[in-house]
Structure formats: C-alpha cells, structure tokens
Tab-separated table of C-alpha atoms in Angstrom:
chain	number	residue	atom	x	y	z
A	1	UNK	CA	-87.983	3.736	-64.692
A	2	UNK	CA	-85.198	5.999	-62.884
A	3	UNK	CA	-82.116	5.730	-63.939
A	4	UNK	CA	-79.763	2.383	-61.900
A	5	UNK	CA	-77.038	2.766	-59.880
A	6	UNK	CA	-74.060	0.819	-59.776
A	7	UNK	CA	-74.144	-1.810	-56.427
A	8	UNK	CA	-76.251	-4.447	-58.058
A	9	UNK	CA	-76.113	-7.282	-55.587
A	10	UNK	CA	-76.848	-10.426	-58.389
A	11	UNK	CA	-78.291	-11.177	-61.647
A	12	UNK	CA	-81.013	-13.717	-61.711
A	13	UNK	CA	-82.284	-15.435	-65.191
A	14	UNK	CA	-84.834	-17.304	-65.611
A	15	UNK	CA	-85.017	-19.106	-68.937
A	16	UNK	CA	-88.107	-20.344	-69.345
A	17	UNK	CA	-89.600	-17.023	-68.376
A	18	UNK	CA	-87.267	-15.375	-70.838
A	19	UNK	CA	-86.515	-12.802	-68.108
A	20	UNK	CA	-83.571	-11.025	-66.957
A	21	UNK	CA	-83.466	-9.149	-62.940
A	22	UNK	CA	-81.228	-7.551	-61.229
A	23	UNK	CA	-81.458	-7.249	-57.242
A	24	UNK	CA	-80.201	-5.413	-54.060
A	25	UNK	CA	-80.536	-6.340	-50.860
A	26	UNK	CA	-83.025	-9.284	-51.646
A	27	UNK	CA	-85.629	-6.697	-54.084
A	28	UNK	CA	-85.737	-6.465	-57.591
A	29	UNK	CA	-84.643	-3.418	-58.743
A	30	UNK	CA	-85.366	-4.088	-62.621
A	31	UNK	CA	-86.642	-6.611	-65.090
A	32	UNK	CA	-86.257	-7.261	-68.781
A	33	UNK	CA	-87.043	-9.124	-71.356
A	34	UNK	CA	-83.954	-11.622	-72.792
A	35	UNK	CA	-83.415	-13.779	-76.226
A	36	UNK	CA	-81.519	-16.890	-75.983
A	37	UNK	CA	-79.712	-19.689	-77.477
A	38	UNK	CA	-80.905	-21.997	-80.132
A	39	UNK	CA	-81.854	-24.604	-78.503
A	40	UNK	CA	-82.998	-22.699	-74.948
A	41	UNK	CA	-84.100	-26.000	-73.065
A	42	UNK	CA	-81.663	-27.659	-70.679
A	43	UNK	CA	-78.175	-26.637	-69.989
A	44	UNK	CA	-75.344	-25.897	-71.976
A	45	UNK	CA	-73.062	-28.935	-71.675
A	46	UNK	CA	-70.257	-28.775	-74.654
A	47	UNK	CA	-69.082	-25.992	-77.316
A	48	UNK	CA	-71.079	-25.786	-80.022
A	49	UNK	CA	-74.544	-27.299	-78.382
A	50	UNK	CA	-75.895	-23.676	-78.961
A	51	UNK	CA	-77.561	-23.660	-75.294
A	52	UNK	CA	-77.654	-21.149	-72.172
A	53	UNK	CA	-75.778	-22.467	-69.225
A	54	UNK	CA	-77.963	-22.883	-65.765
A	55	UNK	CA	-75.605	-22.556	-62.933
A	56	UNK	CA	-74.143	-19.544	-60.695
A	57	UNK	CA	-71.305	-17.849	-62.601
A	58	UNK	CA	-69.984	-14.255	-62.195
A	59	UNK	CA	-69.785	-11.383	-64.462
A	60	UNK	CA	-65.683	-11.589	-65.464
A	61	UNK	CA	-65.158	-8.863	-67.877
A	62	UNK	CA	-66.747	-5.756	-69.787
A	63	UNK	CA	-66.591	-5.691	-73.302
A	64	UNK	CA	-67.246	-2.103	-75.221
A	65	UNK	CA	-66.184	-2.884	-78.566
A	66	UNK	CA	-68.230	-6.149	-78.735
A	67	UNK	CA	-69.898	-7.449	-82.426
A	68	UNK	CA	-73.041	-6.698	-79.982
A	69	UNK	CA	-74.253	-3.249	-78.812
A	70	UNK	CA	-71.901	-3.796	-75.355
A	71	UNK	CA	-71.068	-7.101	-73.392
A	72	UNK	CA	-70.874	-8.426	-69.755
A	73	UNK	CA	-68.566	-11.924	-69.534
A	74	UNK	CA	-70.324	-14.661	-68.189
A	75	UNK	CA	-67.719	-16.791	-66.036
A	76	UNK	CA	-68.803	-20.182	-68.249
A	77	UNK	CA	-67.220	-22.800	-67.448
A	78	UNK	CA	-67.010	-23.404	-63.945
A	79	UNK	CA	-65.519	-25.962	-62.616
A	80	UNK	CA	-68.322	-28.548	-62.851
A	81	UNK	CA	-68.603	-27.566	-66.632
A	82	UNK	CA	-65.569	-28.657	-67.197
A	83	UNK	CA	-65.954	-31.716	-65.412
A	84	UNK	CA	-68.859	-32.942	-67.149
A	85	UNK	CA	-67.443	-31.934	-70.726
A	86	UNK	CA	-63.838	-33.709	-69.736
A	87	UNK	CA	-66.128	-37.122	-68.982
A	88	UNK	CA	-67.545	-37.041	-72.987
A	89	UNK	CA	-63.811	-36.012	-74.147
A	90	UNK	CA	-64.988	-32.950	-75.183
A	91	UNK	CA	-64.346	-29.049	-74.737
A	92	UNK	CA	-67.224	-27.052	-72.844
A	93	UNK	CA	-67.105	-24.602	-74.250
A	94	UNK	CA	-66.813	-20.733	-73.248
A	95	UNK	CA	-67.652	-16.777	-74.318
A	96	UNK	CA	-70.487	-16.865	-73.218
A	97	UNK	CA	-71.871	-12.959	-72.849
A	98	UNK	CA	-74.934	-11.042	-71.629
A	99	UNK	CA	-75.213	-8.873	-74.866
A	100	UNK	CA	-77.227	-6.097	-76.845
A	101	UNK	CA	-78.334	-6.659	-80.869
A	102	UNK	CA	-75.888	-7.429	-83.123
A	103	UNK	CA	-74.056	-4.358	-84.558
A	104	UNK	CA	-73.966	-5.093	-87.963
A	105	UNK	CA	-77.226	-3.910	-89.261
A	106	UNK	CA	-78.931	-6.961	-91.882
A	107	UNK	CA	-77.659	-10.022	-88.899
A	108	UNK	CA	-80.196	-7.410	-86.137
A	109	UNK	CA	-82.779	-7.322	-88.799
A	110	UNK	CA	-82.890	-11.088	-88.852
A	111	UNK	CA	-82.873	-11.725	-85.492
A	112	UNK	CA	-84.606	-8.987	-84.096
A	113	UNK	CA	-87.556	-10.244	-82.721
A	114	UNK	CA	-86.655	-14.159	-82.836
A	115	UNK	CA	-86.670	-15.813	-79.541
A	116	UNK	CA	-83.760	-17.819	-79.615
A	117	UNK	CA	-80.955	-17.031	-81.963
A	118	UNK	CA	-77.979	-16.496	-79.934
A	119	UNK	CA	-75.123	-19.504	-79.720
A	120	UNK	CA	-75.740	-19.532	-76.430
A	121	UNK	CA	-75.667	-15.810	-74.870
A	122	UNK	CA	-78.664	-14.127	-73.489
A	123	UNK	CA	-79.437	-11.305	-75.243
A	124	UNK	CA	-81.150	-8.215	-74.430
A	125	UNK	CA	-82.137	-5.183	-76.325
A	126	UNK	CA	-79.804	-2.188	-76.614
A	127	UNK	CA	-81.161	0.059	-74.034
A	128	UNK	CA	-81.969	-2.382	-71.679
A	129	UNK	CA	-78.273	-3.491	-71.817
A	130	UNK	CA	-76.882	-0.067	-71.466
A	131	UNK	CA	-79.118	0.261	-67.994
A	132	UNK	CA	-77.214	-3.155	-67.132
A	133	UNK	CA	-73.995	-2.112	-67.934
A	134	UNK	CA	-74.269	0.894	-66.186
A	135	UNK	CA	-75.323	-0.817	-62.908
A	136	UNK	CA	-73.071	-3.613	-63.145
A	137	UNK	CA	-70.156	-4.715	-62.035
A	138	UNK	CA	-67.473	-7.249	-62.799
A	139	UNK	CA	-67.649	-10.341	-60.168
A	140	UNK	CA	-71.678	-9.625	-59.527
A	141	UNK	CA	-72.687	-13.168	-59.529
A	142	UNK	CA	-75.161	-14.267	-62.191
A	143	UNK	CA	-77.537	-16.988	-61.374
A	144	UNK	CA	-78.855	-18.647	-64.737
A	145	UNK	CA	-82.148	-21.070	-63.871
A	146	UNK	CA	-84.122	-22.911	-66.134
C-alpha cells in the first residue's frame, strides 16, 4: 500500500468486524485490523465498564509520548454520554484513544494477539497506527458502530 496523505475525510469502526477505515471523498482509502475493549459488545456507558463507545466523536488531540506506540484522542464523552451516565449518578468516563501496542515490552507480549484487552480504546498495531497518524488530523470525525 502507498504511503497516506494527510486530508482523511472520517474514520469509520466497525466493532463487530474488528475493523478500522479511513475515507475521502466517500472511498476507502485504507483498512486495518483493530483490538478492543474487554467487554467489546454494546456501548461504553460509565468509567470503568471496559467497553468501546459507538457514537460519532472527533479526533481531539495527538499524543507522541503515549504508554502506547502513538495516540489519537477520541472526543468520549459527548454530550449524550454524559447525559446517560448523569441519569445512573455516575461518571462516563473519558481517555479514550485510538492507540498502537503497549510500550513496555512483557504488558505487548501478553496482549499481543488477544482480541479484546484494551479498557476501552481500539487498538491497532504499530505500523498500522503510524500510517494513521500520519494521515490524520485532529477534529476528523470518528464514527464508532457496533
């Protein structure tokens, strides 16, 4: 695959596919492969539930120096998030990141090829995430589907 540029239009996920795209102008311009939360069905409703959000968020921040090899902030909560959380009394939760392996070597080992192990980040393999975070941009929105 040729090297992305930056311009990505939006993210789509698709959890039950475990699959990650990125398009412009209405084509996918690349696929991959993604790891999730703990408990992957449904969506994430309160801190701690160890689940993926569903929803459309946007990408709010880069992180270089991550605990991960490189992460993209996902904009969770929005305000319906919140809203739902606030009627149980409880927080929703929040740092939610797109994100490579784990840096620190035995936690990658573990984890590695385990479907969902995250705490509710999608997770992507090293160079896949260095294609995304080459190509994208913060505010591209992210669409998260079951």
């Amino acid at each position: 695959m040729a090297a992305l540029e930056a311009g990505v239009d939006y993210i789509e996920v698709r959890k039950g596919e475990r699959v990650l795209e990125l398009y412009r102008d209405g084509e996918v311009l690349a696929s991959y492969p993604i790891q999730l939360g703990k408990r992957p069905e449904g969506p994430k409703r309160f801190e701690g539930d160890k689940r993926t959000p569903e929803g459309t968020y946007r990408i709010g921040w880069r992180n270089p120096e991550s605990s991960f090899f490189l992460s993209l902030g996902i904009t969770y909560p929005n305000e319906e998030d919140k809203a739902y959380a606030e009627r149980y009394g409880v927080s929703a939760g929040g740092q939610i990141m797109l994100h490579g392996m784990p840096n620190d070597t035995e936690y990658r080992k573990e984890v590695f090829n385990e479907p969902n192990w995250t705490n509710g980040c999608i997770a992507l393999r090293d160079h896949h995430m260095l294609e995304i975070w080459r190509a994208v941009e913060v505010g591209t929105p992210i669409r998260i589907k079951p």
